[in-house]
Coordinates of C-alpha atoms and ligand atoms in Angstrom, one line a residue:
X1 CA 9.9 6.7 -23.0
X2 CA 12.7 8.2 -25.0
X3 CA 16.1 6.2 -25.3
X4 CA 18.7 9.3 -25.9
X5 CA 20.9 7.4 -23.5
X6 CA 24.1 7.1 -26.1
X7 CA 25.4 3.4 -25.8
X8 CA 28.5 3.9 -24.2
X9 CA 27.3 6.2 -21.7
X10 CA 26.8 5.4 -18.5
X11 CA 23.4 3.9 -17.5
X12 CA 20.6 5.8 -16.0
X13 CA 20.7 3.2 -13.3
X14 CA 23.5 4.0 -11.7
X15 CA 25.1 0.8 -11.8
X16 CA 28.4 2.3 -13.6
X17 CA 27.9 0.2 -16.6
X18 CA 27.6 1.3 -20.3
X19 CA 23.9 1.9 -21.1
X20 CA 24.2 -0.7 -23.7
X21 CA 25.4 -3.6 -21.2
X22 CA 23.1 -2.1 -18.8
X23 CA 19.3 -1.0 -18.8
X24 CA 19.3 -0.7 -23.6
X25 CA 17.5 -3.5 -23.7
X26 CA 15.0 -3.5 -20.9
X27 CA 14.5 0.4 -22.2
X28 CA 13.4 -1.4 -25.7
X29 CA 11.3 -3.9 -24.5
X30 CA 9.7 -1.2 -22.3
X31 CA 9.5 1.2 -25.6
X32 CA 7.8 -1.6 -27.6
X33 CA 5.1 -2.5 -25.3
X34 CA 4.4 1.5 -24.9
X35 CA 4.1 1.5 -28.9
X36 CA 1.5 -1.0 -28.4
X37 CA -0.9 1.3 -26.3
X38 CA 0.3 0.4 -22.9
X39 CA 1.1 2.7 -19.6
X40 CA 4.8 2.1 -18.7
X41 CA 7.4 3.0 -15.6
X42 CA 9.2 6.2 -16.6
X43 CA 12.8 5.2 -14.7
X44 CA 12.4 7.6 -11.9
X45 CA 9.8 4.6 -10.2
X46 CA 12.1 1.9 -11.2
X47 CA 14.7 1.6 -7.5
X48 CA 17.9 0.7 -7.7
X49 CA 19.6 -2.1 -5.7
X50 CA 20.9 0.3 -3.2
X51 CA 17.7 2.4 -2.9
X52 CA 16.0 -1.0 -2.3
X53 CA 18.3 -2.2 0.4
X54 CA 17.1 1.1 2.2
X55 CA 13.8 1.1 1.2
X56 CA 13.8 -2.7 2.9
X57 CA 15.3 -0.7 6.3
X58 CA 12.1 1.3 6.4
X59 CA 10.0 -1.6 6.2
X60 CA 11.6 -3.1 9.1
X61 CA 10.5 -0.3 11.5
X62 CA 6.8 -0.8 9.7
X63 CA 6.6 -4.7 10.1
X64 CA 8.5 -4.7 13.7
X65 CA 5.8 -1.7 14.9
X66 CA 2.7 -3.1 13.4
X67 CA 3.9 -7.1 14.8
X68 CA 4.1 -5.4 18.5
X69 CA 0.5 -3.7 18.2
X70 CA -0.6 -7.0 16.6
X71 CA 0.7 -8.7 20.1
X72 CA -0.8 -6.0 22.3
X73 CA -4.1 -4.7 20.5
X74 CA -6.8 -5.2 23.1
X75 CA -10.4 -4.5 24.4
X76 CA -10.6 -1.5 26.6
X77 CA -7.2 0.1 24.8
X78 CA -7.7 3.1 23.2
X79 CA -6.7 4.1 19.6
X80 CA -4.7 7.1 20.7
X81 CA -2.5 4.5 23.2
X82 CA -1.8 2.8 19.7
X83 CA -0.7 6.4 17.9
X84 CA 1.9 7.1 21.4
X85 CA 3.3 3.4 20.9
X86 CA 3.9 4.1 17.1
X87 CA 4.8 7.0 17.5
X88 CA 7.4 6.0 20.3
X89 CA 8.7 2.3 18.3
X90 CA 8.8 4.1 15.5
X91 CA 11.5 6.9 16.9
X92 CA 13.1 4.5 18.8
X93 CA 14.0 2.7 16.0
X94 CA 15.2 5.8 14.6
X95 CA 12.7 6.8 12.2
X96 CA 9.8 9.1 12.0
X97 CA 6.2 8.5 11.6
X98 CA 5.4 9.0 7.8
X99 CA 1.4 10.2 8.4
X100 CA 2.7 12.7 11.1
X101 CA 2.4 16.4 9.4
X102 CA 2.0 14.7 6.3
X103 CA -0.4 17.3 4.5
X104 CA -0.9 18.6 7.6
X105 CA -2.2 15.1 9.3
X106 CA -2.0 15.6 13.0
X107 CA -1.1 12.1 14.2
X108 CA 1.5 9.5 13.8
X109 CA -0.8 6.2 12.8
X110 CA -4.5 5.6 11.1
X111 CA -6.8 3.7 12.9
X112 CA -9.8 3.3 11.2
X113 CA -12.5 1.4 12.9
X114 CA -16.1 -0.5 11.4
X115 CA -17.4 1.8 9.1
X116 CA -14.7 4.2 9.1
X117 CA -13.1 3.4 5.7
X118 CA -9.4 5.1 6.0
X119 CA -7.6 8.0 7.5
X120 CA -9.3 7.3 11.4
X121 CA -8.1 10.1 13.8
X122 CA -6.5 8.4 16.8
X123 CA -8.5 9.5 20.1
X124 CA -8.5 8.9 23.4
X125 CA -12.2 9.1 23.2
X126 CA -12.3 6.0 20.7
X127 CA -12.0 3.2 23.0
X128 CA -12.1 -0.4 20.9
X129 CA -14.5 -2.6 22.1
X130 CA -15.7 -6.9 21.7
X131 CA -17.2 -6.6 17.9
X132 CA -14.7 -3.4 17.1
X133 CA -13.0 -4.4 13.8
X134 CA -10.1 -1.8 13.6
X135 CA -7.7 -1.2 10.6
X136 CA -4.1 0.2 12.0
X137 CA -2.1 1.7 8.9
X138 CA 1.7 2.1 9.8
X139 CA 4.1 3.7 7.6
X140 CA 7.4 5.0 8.3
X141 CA 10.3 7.2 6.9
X142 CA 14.1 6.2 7.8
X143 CA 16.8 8.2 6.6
X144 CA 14.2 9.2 4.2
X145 CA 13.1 6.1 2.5
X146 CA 9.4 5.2 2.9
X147 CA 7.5 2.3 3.8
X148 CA 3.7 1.5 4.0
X149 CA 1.4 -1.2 5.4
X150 CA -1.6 -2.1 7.5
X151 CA -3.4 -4.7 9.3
X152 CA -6.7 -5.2 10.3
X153 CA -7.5 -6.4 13.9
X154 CA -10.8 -7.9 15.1
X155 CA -11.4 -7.4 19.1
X156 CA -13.0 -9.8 21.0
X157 CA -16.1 -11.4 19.8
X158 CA -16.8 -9.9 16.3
X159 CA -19.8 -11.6 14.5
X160 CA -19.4 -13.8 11.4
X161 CA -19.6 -11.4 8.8
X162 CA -17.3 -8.8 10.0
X163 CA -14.5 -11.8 10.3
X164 CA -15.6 -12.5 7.1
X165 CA -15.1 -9.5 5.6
X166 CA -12.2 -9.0 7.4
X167 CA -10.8 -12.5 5.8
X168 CA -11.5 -12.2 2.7
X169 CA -9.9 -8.6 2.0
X170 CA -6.9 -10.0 3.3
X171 CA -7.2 -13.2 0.7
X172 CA -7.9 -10.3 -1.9
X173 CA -4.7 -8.7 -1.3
X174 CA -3.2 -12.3 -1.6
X175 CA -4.9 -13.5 -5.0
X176 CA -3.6 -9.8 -6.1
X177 CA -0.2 -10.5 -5.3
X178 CA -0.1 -13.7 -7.5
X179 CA -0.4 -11.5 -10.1
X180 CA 2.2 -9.5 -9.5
X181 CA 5.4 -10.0 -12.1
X182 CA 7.5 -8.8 -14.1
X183 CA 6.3 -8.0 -17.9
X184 CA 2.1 -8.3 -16.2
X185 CA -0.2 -4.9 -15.5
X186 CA -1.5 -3.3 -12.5
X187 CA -4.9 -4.4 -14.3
X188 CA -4.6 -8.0 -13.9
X189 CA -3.8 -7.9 -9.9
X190 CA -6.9 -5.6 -9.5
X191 CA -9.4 -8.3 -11.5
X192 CA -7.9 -10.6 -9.1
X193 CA -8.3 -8.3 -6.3
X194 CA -12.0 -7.4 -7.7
X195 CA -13.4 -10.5 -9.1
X196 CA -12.9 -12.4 -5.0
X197 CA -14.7 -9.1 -3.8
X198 CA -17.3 -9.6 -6.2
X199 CA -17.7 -13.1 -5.5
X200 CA -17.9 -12.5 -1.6
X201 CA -20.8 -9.9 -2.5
X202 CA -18.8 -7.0 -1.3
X203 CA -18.1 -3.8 -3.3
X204 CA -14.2 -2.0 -3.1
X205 CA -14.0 1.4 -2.7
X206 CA -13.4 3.3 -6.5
X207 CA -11.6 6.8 -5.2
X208 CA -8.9 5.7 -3.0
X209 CA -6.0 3.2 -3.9
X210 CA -2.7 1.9 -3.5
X211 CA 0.6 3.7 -4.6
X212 CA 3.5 3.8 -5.9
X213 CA 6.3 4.1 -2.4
X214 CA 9.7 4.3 -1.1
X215 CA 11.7 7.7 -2.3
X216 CA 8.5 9.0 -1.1
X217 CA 4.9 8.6 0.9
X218 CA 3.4 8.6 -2.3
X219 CA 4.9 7.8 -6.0
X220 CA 3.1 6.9 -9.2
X221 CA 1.9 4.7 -10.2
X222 CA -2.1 5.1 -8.4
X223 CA -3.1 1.5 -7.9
X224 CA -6.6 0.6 -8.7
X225 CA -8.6 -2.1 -8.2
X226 CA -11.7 -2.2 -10.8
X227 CA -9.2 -2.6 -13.8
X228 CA -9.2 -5.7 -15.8
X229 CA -6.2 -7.5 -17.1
X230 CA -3.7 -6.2 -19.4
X231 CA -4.8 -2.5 -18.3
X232 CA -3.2 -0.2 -16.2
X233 CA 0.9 0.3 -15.3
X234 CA 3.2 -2.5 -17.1
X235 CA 5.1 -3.9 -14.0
X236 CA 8.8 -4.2 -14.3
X237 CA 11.5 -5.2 -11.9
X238 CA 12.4 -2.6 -9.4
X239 CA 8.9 -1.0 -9.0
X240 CA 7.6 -0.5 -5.5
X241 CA 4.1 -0.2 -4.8
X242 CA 1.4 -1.1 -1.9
X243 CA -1.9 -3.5 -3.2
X244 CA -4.6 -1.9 -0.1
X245 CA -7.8 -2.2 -1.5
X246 CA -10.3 -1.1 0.6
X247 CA -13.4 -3.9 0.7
X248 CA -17.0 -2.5 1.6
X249 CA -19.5 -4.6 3.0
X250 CA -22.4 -2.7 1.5
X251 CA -22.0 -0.4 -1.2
X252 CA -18.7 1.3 -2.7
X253 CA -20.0 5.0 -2.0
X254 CA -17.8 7.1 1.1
X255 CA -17.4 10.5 2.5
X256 CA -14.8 12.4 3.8
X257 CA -15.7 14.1 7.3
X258 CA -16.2 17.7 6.7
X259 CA -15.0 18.5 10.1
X260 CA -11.2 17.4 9.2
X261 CA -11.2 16.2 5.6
X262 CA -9.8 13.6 6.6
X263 CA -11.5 10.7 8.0
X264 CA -13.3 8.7 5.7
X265 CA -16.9 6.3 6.2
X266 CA -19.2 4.1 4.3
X267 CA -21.8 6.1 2.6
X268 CA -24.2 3.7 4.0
X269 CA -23.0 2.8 7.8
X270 CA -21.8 -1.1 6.8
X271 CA -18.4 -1.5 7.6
X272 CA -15.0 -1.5 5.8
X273 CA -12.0 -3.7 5.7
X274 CA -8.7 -3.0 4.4
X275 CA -5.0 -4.9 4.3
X276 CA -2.0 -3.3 2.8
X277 CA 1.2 -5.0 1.9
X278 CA 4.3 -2.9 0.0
X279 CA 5.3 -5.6 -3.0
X280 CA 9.1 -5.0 -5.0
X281 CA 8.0 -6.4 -8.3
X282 CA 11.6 -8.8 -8.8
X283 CA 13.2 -10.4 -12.1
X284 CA 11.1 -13.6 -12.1
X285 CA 7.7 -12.3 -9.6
X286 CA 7.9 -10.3 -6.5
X287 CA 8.3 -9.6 -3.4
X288 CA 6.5 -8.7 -0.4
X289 CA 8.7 -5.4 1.6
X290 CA 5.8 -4.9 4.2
X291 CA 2.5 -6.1 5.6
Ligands
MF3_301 N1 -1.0 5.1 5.0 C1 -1.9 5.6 4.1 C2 -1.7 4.9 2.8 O1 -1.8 3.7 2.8 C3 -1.7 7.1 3.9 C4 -2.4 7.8 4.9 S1 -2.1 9.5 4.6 C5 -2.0 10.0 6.2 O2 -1.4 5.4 1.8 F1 -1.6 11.2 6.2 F2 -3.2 9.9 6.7 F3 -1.2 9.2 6.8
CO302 CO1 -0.5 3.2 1.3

């Protein structure tokens, strides 16, 4: 990062103040910690107040749409009923459906079921049934600022170790978000995020990650999960991103469905969990925008 912002000129931030009283400093400390080796924000993924005040908009389309398929979710429901409520809440609301043409995917909502990993093509021939453990990933675009999250859902009687898995992604994404504050690294929220995987015996999946979001679908920085502390982004106040690490029973390995390119399984048929929450890193920790 390169500090040719002259002192008295205005800050990069927008906030109308002289660089100096503004953003100088926290540019220096940021510089510093680059010297030593580090990956840092550039300020294009560092929001503003006002950008996060919309941004926090979006999200309340995402929350309010994924609470109202967490009331109605049921046996016997298909997944594309849950793509036409989306994509109906979602407009209602006044917003669009982020996924929907999104390089070029056809629908309005994921729905990834069992061993489907991500990316699940809502269908009226997928019908969720007792033991069906079904990820439904929401995001949403209003008055173009982005948000992003997903819930899992178990449907009826699902055995013991599909809850389980289910559970403990979702305490993953939690021990993650502990580590999330200002002046820490991407790295040490994925060890948390990895190490409870580990211990649980499961593997997380390598390729795919979370994201940088908010301006747009998908930001820098790529969020990781087999990192180790200190490694990866340096997190600073105003950076948006999603912790959605996707926890496989069995082993890491996927593959993408040649059919669509889209829809993603376990290599080896055990089934997939994921939870995904958007996090605003703050002054002293963070804060969660979605879930
Ligand atoms: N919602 C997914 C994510 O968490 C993105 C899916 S891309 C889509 O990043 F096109 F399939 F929606
Ligand atoms: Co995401």
């Amino acid at each position: 990062m390169s500090n040719k912002i002259g002192r008295n000129e205005p800050c990069w931030c927008g906030s109308g103040k002289k660089y100096k009283s503004c953003h100088r400093d926290f540019d220096d400390k940021i510089s510093f910690i680059e010297a030593e080796g580090h990956i840092v924000p550039g300020h294009k993924i560092i929001k503003t107040p006002q950008q996060i005040e919309k941004i926090k908009e979006s999200c309340k389309i995402n929350v309010a749409v994924l609470d109202y398929i967490e009331q109605n979710i049921h046996e016997g429901m298909t997944t594309a009923e849950i793509n036409k409520i989306v994509y109906e809440m979602t407009t209602d609301m006044g917003g669009i459906p982020a996924p929907l043409n999104y390089e070029g995917y056809p629908y309005s909502v994921c729905t990834s079921l069992n061993n489907q990993v991500c990316h699940g093509f809502p269908s009226d021939k997928v019908v969720l049934k007792s033991g069906d453990i079904v990820n439904v990933d929401c995001s949403s675009i209003l008055n173009g600022y982005f948000s992003d999250s997903s819930r899992m859902f178990c449907i009826g009687e699902v055995s013991p170790e599909k809850k389980k898995l289910v559970d403990v992604t979702r305490e993953c994404v939690y021990l993650g978000l502990e580590q999330v504050k200002p002046w820490g690294f991407l790295g040490d929220m994925a060890e948390a995020v990895h190490t409870h995987v580990l211990n649980n015996g499961y593997s997380v999946v390598r390729e795919i990650g979370g994201h940088g979001v908010g301006l747009e679908f998908h930001e820098d920085p790529w969020v990781g999960y087999t990192f180790k502390r200190g490694e990866e982004m340096l997190m600073v106040p105003g950076m948006i991103f999603t912790i959605e690490p996707m926890v496989n029973m069995g082993k890491p390995d996927i593959f993408t469905d040649k059919k669509n390119n889209w829809e993603v399984y376990t290599k080896d048929g055990l089934p997939s969990a994921q939870w995904e929450i958007m996090v605003l890193v703050t002054e002293d920790g963070h804060e969660v925008l979605s879930w």
